[in-house]
Coordinates of C-alpha atoms and ligand atoms in Angstrom, one line a residue:
M114 CA 3.9 -4.4 -34.2
E115 CA 0.3 -5.1 -35.8
I116 CA -2.3 -3.4 -33.5
E117 CA -5.1 -6.0 -33.9
N118 CA -8.1 -4.7 -31.9
I119 CA -8.6 -1.8 -29.4
D120 CA -11.3 -2.2 -26.5
L121 CA -12.3 1.3 -24.6
H122 CA -13.3 0.7 -20.7
R123 CA -15.3 3.8 -19.0
L124 CA -14.2 3.4 -15.5
K125 CA -16.0 5.9 -12.7
M126 CA -14.1 5.5 -9.4
P127 CA -15.3 7.6 -6.6
L128 CA -12.3 9.6 -4.2
K129 CA -11.7 8.9 -1.1
T130 CA -11.9 12.1 -0.5
P131 CA -13.2 15.3 -2.3
F132 CA -10.9 17.5 -4.1
E133 CA -11.3 21.2 -4.8
T134 CA -9.6 23.6 -6.6
S135 CA -9.9 27.4 -8.0
F136 CA -12.2 25.9 -10.7
G137 CA -14.2 23.2 -9.0
R138 CA -14.8 20.5 -6.6
L139 CA -14.4 17.3 -7.8
T140 CA -15.8 13.0 -5.7
Y141 CA -15.0 11.0 -8.5
K142 CA -13.3 10.1 -11.5
D143 CA -14.7 9.2 -14.8
F144 CA -12.7 8.3 -17.2
L145 CA -11.8 5.8 -20.0
V146 CA -9.3 2.6 -20.2
V147 CA -7.3 2.2 -23.5
C148 CA -6.6 -1.6 -24.7
V149 CA -4.2 -1.5 -27.5
N150 CA -4.2 -5.4 -28.3
G151 CA -1.7 -6.9 -30.6
E152 CA 0.1 -10.3 -31.2
G153 CA -1.1 -11.5 -27.9
Q154 CA -0.1 -9.2 -25.9
T155 CA -2.2 -5.6 -24.2
G156 CA -0.8 -2.4 -23.8
Y157 CA -2.6 0.3 -21.3
G158 CA -3.8 3.9 -21.5
E159 CA -5.9 5.7 -19.5
S160 CA -7.4 9.6 -20.5
V161 CA -6.7 12.1 -17.4
S162 CA -9.3 14.4 -18.7
L163 CA -12.0 15.4 -15.9
P164 CA -15.9 14.7 -16.2
F165 CA -16.5 18.3 -16.7
P166 CA -14.0 21.3 -19.1
I167 CA -13.1 22.9 -16.3
Y168 CA -9.5 22.0 -16.2
N169 CA -9.4 22.3 -20.3
E170 CA -11.7 21.7 -22.5
E171 CA -11.8 18.4 -23.1
T172 CA -14.2 16.0 -20.8
T173 CA -13.8 12.2 -20.6
D174 CA -17.0 12.3 -23.4
T175 CA -15.3 14.4 -26.1
V176 CA -12.3 12.0 -25.2
K177 CA -14.3 9.1 -25.8
Y178 CA -15.6 10.6 -29.7
M179 CA -12.2 11.7 -30.3
L180 CA -10.9 8.0 -29.9
K181 CA -14.0 6.3 -31.5
E182 CA -14.4 8.8 -34.4
F183 CA -11.1 9.6 -35.1
F184 CA -7.6 8.1 -32.8
I185 CA -8.5 4.6 -33.1
P186 CA -9.8 4.5 -36.8
K187 CA -6.5 5.5 -38.2
L188 CA -4.5 3.7 -35.8
L189 CA -6.3 0.3 -36.4
K190 CA -5.9 1.8 -40.4
L191 CA -2.7 1.2 -40.3
D192 CA -0.6 -1.5 -41.5
G193 CA 1.5 -2.1 -38.1
I194 CA 3.3 0.6 -36.3
D195 CA 7.3 0.5 -35.9
H196 CA 7.5 3.2 -32.7
P197 CA 4.8 5.2 -31.1
E198 CA 6.6 8.1 -32.4
Q199 CA 5.0 7.7 -35.4
L200 CA 0.9 8.8 -33.3
Q201 CA 3.0 12.0 -33.9
S202 CA 2.9 12.5 -37.4
I203 CA -0.1 10.2 -37.9
F204 CA -2.1 12.1 -35.4
K205 CA -1.2 15.8 -36.6
P206 CA -3.7 16.5 -39.1
I207 CA -5.8 16.4 -36.3
R208 CA -5.9 19.5 -34.0
R209 CA -5.8 19.5 -30.6
N210 CA -7.7 17.0 -28.2
Q211 CA -4.3 16.4 -26.0
M212 CA -5.8 14.2 -23.9
A213 CA -7.8 11.6 -26.3
K214 CA -4.3 11.3 -28.2
A215 CA -2.4 10.7 -24.8
A216 CA -4.7 8.4 -24.0
I217 CA -4.4 6.1 -26.6
E218 CA -0.2 7.1 -27.6
G219 CA 0.0 6.4 -24.2
A220 CA -0.9 2.4 -24.8
V221 CA 0.8 2.2 -27.4
W222 CA 4.2 3.0 -25.6
D223 CA 3.3 0.1 -23.6
L224 CA 2.3 -2.3 -26.3
Y225 CA 5.9 -1.6 -27.8
C226 CA 7.7 -2.0 -24.8
K227 CA 6.2 -5.2 -23.6
K228 CA 6.8 -6.7 -27.5
K229 CA 10.4 -5.3 -26.9
G230 CA 11.3 -7.0 -23.2
I231 CA 11.8 -3.6 -22.0
S232 CA 10.5 -0.7 -19.1
L233 CA 8.7 2.1 -20.1
S234 CA 11.1 4.0 -18.6
E235 CA 13.9 2.9 -20.2
A236 CA 12.0 3.4 -23.6
L237 CA 11.9 7.0 -23.0
G238 CA 15.5 7.5 -21.8
G239 CA 14.9 7.5 -18.1
T240 CA 17.6 7.2 -15.9
K241 CA 16.1 7.3 -12.0
K242 CA 15.6 4.0 -10.6
E243 CA 13.5 6.3 -7.6
I244 CA 12.0 9.3 -7.6
D245 CA 10.5 12.0 -5.8
V246 CA 6.7 12.7 -4.4
G247 CA 4.6 15.0 -3.6
V248 CA 1.2 15.9 -2.7
S249 CA -1.8 18.4 -4.0
I250 CA -4.0 19.6 -0.9
G251 CA -7.4 21.3 -2.6
I252 CA -9.4 24.3 -0.6
E253 CA -10.2 22.6 2.2
P254 CA -12.9 24.6 4.5
G255 CA -10.6 26.0 6.7
I256 CA -7.4 26.5 7.9
P257 CA -7.4 23.8 10.8
E258 CA -8.2 21.0 7.8
V259 CA -5.4 22.4 5.8
L260 CA -2.3 22.4 9.1
E261 CA -4.2 18.5 9.4
K262 CA -3.7 17.7 6.1
V263 CA -0.4 19.2 5.7
E264 CA 0.7 17.2 9.2
T265 CA -0.5 13.9 7.4
F266 CA 1.2 14.2 4.5
I267 CA 4.1 15.8 6.3
N268 CA 4.6 12.8 8.1
Q269 CA 3.8 10.4 5.8
G270 CA 7.1 11.5 4.4
Y271 CA 5.6 13.5 1.3
K272 CA 8.6 15.4 -0.5
K273 CA 6.6 18.3 -2.0
I274 CA 3.4 20.0 -0.4
K275 CA 1.3 22.1 -2.5
L276 CA -1.5 23.7 -1.8
K277 CA -4.5 24.9 -4.2
I278 CA -5.2 28.7 -3.5
K279 CA -7.6 31.2 -5.0
P280 CA -9.1 34.6 -4.1
G281 CA -9.9 34.7 -0.4
F282 CA -8.3 31.1 0.3
D283 CA -4.4 32.4 -0.5
L284 CA -2.3 34.3 1.8
E285 CA -3.6 33.2 5.0
P286 CA -3.2 29.5 4.4
I287 CA 0.3 30.0 3.5
A288 CA 1.4 31.5 6.2
A289 CA -0.7 29.3 8.7
I290 CA 1.7 26.6 7.0
R291 CA 4.5 28.1 7.7
D292 CA 3.6 29.5 11.1
R293 CA 3.5 25.6 11.7
F294 CA 5.5 23.6 10.5
G295 CA 8.6 26.4 9.8
S296 CA 10.1 27.4 6.8
D297 CA 11.8 24.9 5.7
I298 CA 9.1 22.0 4.7
P299 CA 9.1 22.2 0.5
L300 CA 5.9 23.9 0.0
M301 CA 4.3 25.8 -2.9
A302 CA 1.0 26.9 -3.9
D303 CA -1.4 26.2 -7.4
A304 CA -4.0 28.8 -8.5
N305 CA -5.3 27.2 -11.7
S306 CA -5.4 30.5 -13.5
A307 CA -7.7 32.0 -10.1
Y308 CA -5.5 35.9 -10.7
T309 CA -5.1 38.7 -13.2
L310 CA -2.5 41.2 -13.1
E311 CA -4.8 43.1 -11.3
D312 CA -3.7 41.0 -8.1
I313 CA 0.0 41.8 -8.1
H314 CA 0.1 43.6 -5.4
L315 CA -1.6 40.5 -3.6
L316 CA 0.6 37.8 -5.4
R317 CA 4.2 39.8 -3.8
Q318 CA 2.6 39.6 -0.7
L319 CA 3.7 35.3 -0.9
D320 CA 7.4 36.4 -1.9
P321 CA 8.4 36.3 1.9
F322 CA 7.1 32.9 2.5
H323 CA 9.7 31.4 0.1
L324 CA 7.4 29.3 -2.4
M325 CA 9.3 27.0 -4.1
M326 CA 7.3 28.4 -7.1
I327 CA 3.7 28.9 -8.1
E328 CA 1.8 27.4 -10.3
Q329 CA -0.6 29.2 -12.8
P330 CA -1.4 32.1 -11.4
L331 CA -2.9 33.8 -14.5
A332 CA -5.0 33.2 -17.6
H333 CA -5.0 29.9 -18.6
D334 CA -4.4 30.7 -22.0
D335 CA -1.5 33.0 -20.9
I336 CA 2.0 33.7 -21.2
I337 CA 2.4 37.0 -21.9
D338 CA 1.2 38.3 -18.6
H339 CA 3.2 35.6 -17.0
V340 CA 6.2 37.8 -18.2
K341 CA 5.0 40.2 -16.5
L342 CA 4.1 39.1 -13.2
Q343 CA 7.5 37.1 -13.2
S344 CA 9.4 40.2 -13.4
E345 CA 7.4 41.8 -10.3
L346 CA 7.9 38.8 -8.3
S347 CA 10.5 36.5 -6.5
T348 CA 8.4 33.8 -6.0
P349 CA 9.4 31.8 -9.4
I350 CA 6.0 31.0 -11.9
C351 CA 5.4 27.6 -12.9
L352 CA 3.1 27.4 -16.2
D353 CA 0.6 24.4 -15.9
E354 CA -2.6 24.7 -18.0
S355 CA -0.7 27.4 -20.8
I356 CA 1.4 24.7 -22.4
H357 CA 0.5 22.3 -24.7
S358 CA 3.2 21.5 -26.6
Y359 CA 7.2 21.9 -27.5
E360 CA 6.0 25.3 -29.0
D361 CA 4.1 26.4 -26.1
A362 CA 7.4 25.7 -23.7
R363 CA 9.9 27.2 -26.3
K364 CA 7.9 30.6 -26.4
A365 CA 7.0 30.7 -22.5
I366 CA 10.6 29.8 -22.5
E367 CA 11.5 32.0 -24.7
I368 CA 10.0 35.4 -23.8
G369 CA 10.6 34.4 -19.5
A370 CA 7.0 33.5 -18.9
C371 CA 7.7 30.8 -15.9
K372 CA 11.3 29.5 -14.3
I373 CA 10.0 26.1 -14.3
I374 CA 7.5 24.0 -16.1
N375 CA 5.0 21.3 -15.0
I376 CA 4.6 18.8 -17.3
K377 CA 1.1 16.7 -18.0
I378 CA 1.5 13.7 -20.8
G379 CA -2.5 14.2 -21.1
R380 CA -2.3 18.1 -21.5
V381 CA 0.7 17.8 -24.1
G382 CA -0.7 15.2 -26.4
G383 CA 1.6 12.3 -25.3
L384 CA 4.6 10.5 -24.2
A385 CA 6.6 11.4 -26.6
E386 CA 5.7 15.7 -26.5
A387 CA 6.2 15.0 -22.8
V388 CA 9.9 14.2 -23.4
K389 CA 10.7 16.5 -25.9
I390 CA 9.3 18.9 -23.7
H391 CA 11.8 17.9 -20.9
D392 CA 14.8 17.6 -23.6
L393 CA 13.9 21.4 -24.5
C394 CA 13.5 22.3 -20.8
K395 CA 17.2 20.9 -19.2
S396 CA 18.6 22.5 -22.6
N397 CA 17.7 25.6 -21.2
G398 CA 17.9 25.0 -17.6
I399 CA 14.4 24.9 -16.6
P400 CA 13.8 22.1 -13.9
V401 CA 10.7 20.7 -14.8
W402 CA 8.4 17.7 -12.5
C403 CA 5.5 15.8 -13.2
G404 CA 2.1 16.8 -12.4
G405 CA -0.8 15.0 -12.1
M406 CA -4.9 14.6 -12.6
L407 CA -5.6 12.3 -10.1
E408 CA -4.8 9.3 -12.5
A409 CA -6.0 6.4 -11.3
G410 CA -2.9 3.1 -11.6
I411 CA -2.1 3.2 -15.2
G412 CA -1.7 7.0 -15.9
R413 CA -0.1 7.3 -12.8
A414 CA 2.3 4.4 -14.0
H415 CA 3.1 6.6 -17.2
N416 CA 4.0 9.5 -15.0
I417 CA 6.3 7.2 -12.9
A418 CA 8.1 6.5 -16.2
L419 CA 8.1 9.4 -17.1
S420 CA 9.5 11.3 -14.0
S421 CA 12.4 8.7 -14.2
L422 CA 13.7 11.2 -17.4
D423 CA 17.0 13.0 -15.7
N424 CA 15.4 17.0 -15.5
F425 CA 12.4 15.9 -13.2
L426 CA 14.4 17.7 -10.9
I427 CA 11.4 18.5 -8.6
P428 CA 9.0 16.3 -6.8
G429 CA 5.8 15.5 -9.0
D430 CA 2.0 15.6 -7.8
T431 CA 2.3 11.4 -8.1
S432 CA 1.0 10.7 -5.1
A433 CA 0.6 6.8 -3.9
S434 CA -2.5 4.8 -4.8
N435 CA -3.9 5.4 -1.2
R436 CA -4.3 8.7 -1.1
Y437 CA -7.0 9.1 -3.6
W438 CA -8.1 5.1 -3.6
E439 CA -9.8 2.7 -1.6
T440 CA -8.1 0.3 -4.2
D441 CA -6.6 1.0 -7.2
I442 CA -7.1 -0.7 -10.7
V443 CA -3.3 -1.9 -10.9
T444 CA -1.0 -4.3 -8.9
P445 CA 0.0 -3.8 -6.9
E446 CA -0.6 -0.2 -6.1
V447 CA 1.4 2.2 -6.4
D448 CA 3.5 2.3 -3.2
F449 CA 6.1 4.0 -1.1
L450 CA 9.6 2.1 -1.5
R451 CA 10.7 4.6 1.0
P452 CA 8.6 7.6 2.6
G453 CA 8.2 10.2 0.1
T454 CA 9.7 7.7 -3.3
L455 CA 8.4 5.8 -5.6
A456 CA 10.3 3.0 -7.0
V457 CA 10.7 3.2 -11.4
P458 CA 9.4 -0.6 -12.0
D459 CA 11.9 -2.4 -14.1
G460 CA 9.1 -5.0 -15.7
Y461 CA 7.4 -4.8 -19.3
G462 CA 5.7 -1.6 -20.5
I463 CA 4.2 0.4 -17.2
G464 CA 5.6 -2.5 -14.9
Y465 CA 2.5 -2.7 -13.0
E466 CA 0.0 -5.4 -13.9
I467 CA -4.3 -4.4 -13.9
N468 CA -5.9 -5.6 -11.4
E469 CA -9.0 -7.0 -13.3
K470 CA -11.7 -7.6 -10.2
V471 CA -10.6 -3.5 -9.4
M472 CA -11.7 -2.9 -13.0
E473 CA -14.9 -4.6 -13.1
K474 CA -16.1 -3.3 -10.3
Y475 CA -16.0 0.2 -11.3
R476 CA -17.0 -0.3 -15.3
L477 CA -19.9 1.3 -16.5
E478 CA -19.4 0.0 -20.0
T479 CA -16.9 -1.6 -22.9
E480 CA -16.4 -0.5 -26.7
S481 CA -14.3 -3.0 -28.9
F482 CA -12.6 -1.9 -32.4
S483 CA -11.4 -4.1 -34.2
K484 CA -9.6 -4.0 -38.1
E485 CA -11.9 -5.0 -40.1
K486 CA -15.2 -3.0 -38.6
S487 CA -13.1 0.2 -38.8
I488 CA -14.2 2.8 -41.5
Y489 CA -12.4 5.5 -41.1
Ligands
OSB597 O1 -2.6 15.0 -7.2 C1 -3.0 14.9 -8.6 O2 -3.3 14.5 -9.2 C2 -2.5 16.3 -8.8 C3 -3.8 17.5 -8.3 C4 -4.2 18.8 -9.1 O3 -3.5 19.4 -8.7 C5 -4.9 18.7 -10.3 C6 -5.8 18.0 -10.3 C7 -6.2 17.8 -11.2 C8 -6.8 19.2 -12.3 C9 -5.7 19.5 -11.8 C10 -4.8 19.7 -11.4 C11 -3.7 20.6 -11.2 O4 -2.7 20.6 -10.9 O5 -3.4 21.9 -11.8
MG598 MG1 -2.0 22.8 -11.6

């Protein structure tokens, strides 16, 4: 597969409603669309980093820098590529920068599938034709607002409700949701690293609410303390921020730091690594689900394809486009097949077309890179 040139678009899209977590408040998504062109076709990837280094150390600007200076020149220097999995060894000398790696790797997967005439789901080994999805609710000004959102999303059919929590906004909203909607709704909490082991007593008070899990309660770079916490909690711990690779997942599972893993393609450096983590978890009896980074349609399409693998046993955070955007950059927009389920597209590649008009509306700039100009 020949890769001739690459376009990098930067977009800024306002969220329909602000999204707040323990680490900050987001009102828009500033991201890159990577277009890898070869033999008359285009593969699309999306950067999932946030504008600020508050979830992990990457930002839209660091991703852009890494793509421009390292990953794009490396890719253009190649004499073609047979399979996207080869990118793992090609990019390996460059440490970390997982979201930058994933953005370009995803575009190469899409191009590869389009050339082969298969769907991305099929290329990854996915078997499901539809996936169950949930919704992630940010920290709201108060309990009434939380209850209103939960009600709206349950009525829409979402199959998992995830509430962001932080110290001072944890037991009360969770208790209020259970009180109002009963013990049957699939409910979980995501702390985004807002607690320490000193909070064990408080976190134990979540146990009676029978949450599906608590996601990343402790530090973003910890697995050891999570082992201690898990031994004191009946609520299963799910890791998000702490898992950047297959090796991280292996170690976390080995020492008992979690019972569930949230897989984000960007956080682990791409689809190939995500599939490896999926397989590892499967063979260890650890269910996984696909996390989200408030993606626009291209990233969302990648998440759907990944979620079609069979150990994605828990509804993911890949909600429909209209949960985030006035209009999404793909067509058709990501929408329910039935309430709470998304169809896994069987078209070639990501299975969605790009809505050029919407792309144009939110586009800030474009840079193009070609083989001739590549000097790496
Ligand atoms: O709806 C989504 O895309 C998931 C939203 C979400 O929870 C999230 C959004 C941005 C950064 C981190 C996280 C997270 O899962 O921790
Ligand atoms: Mg999370």
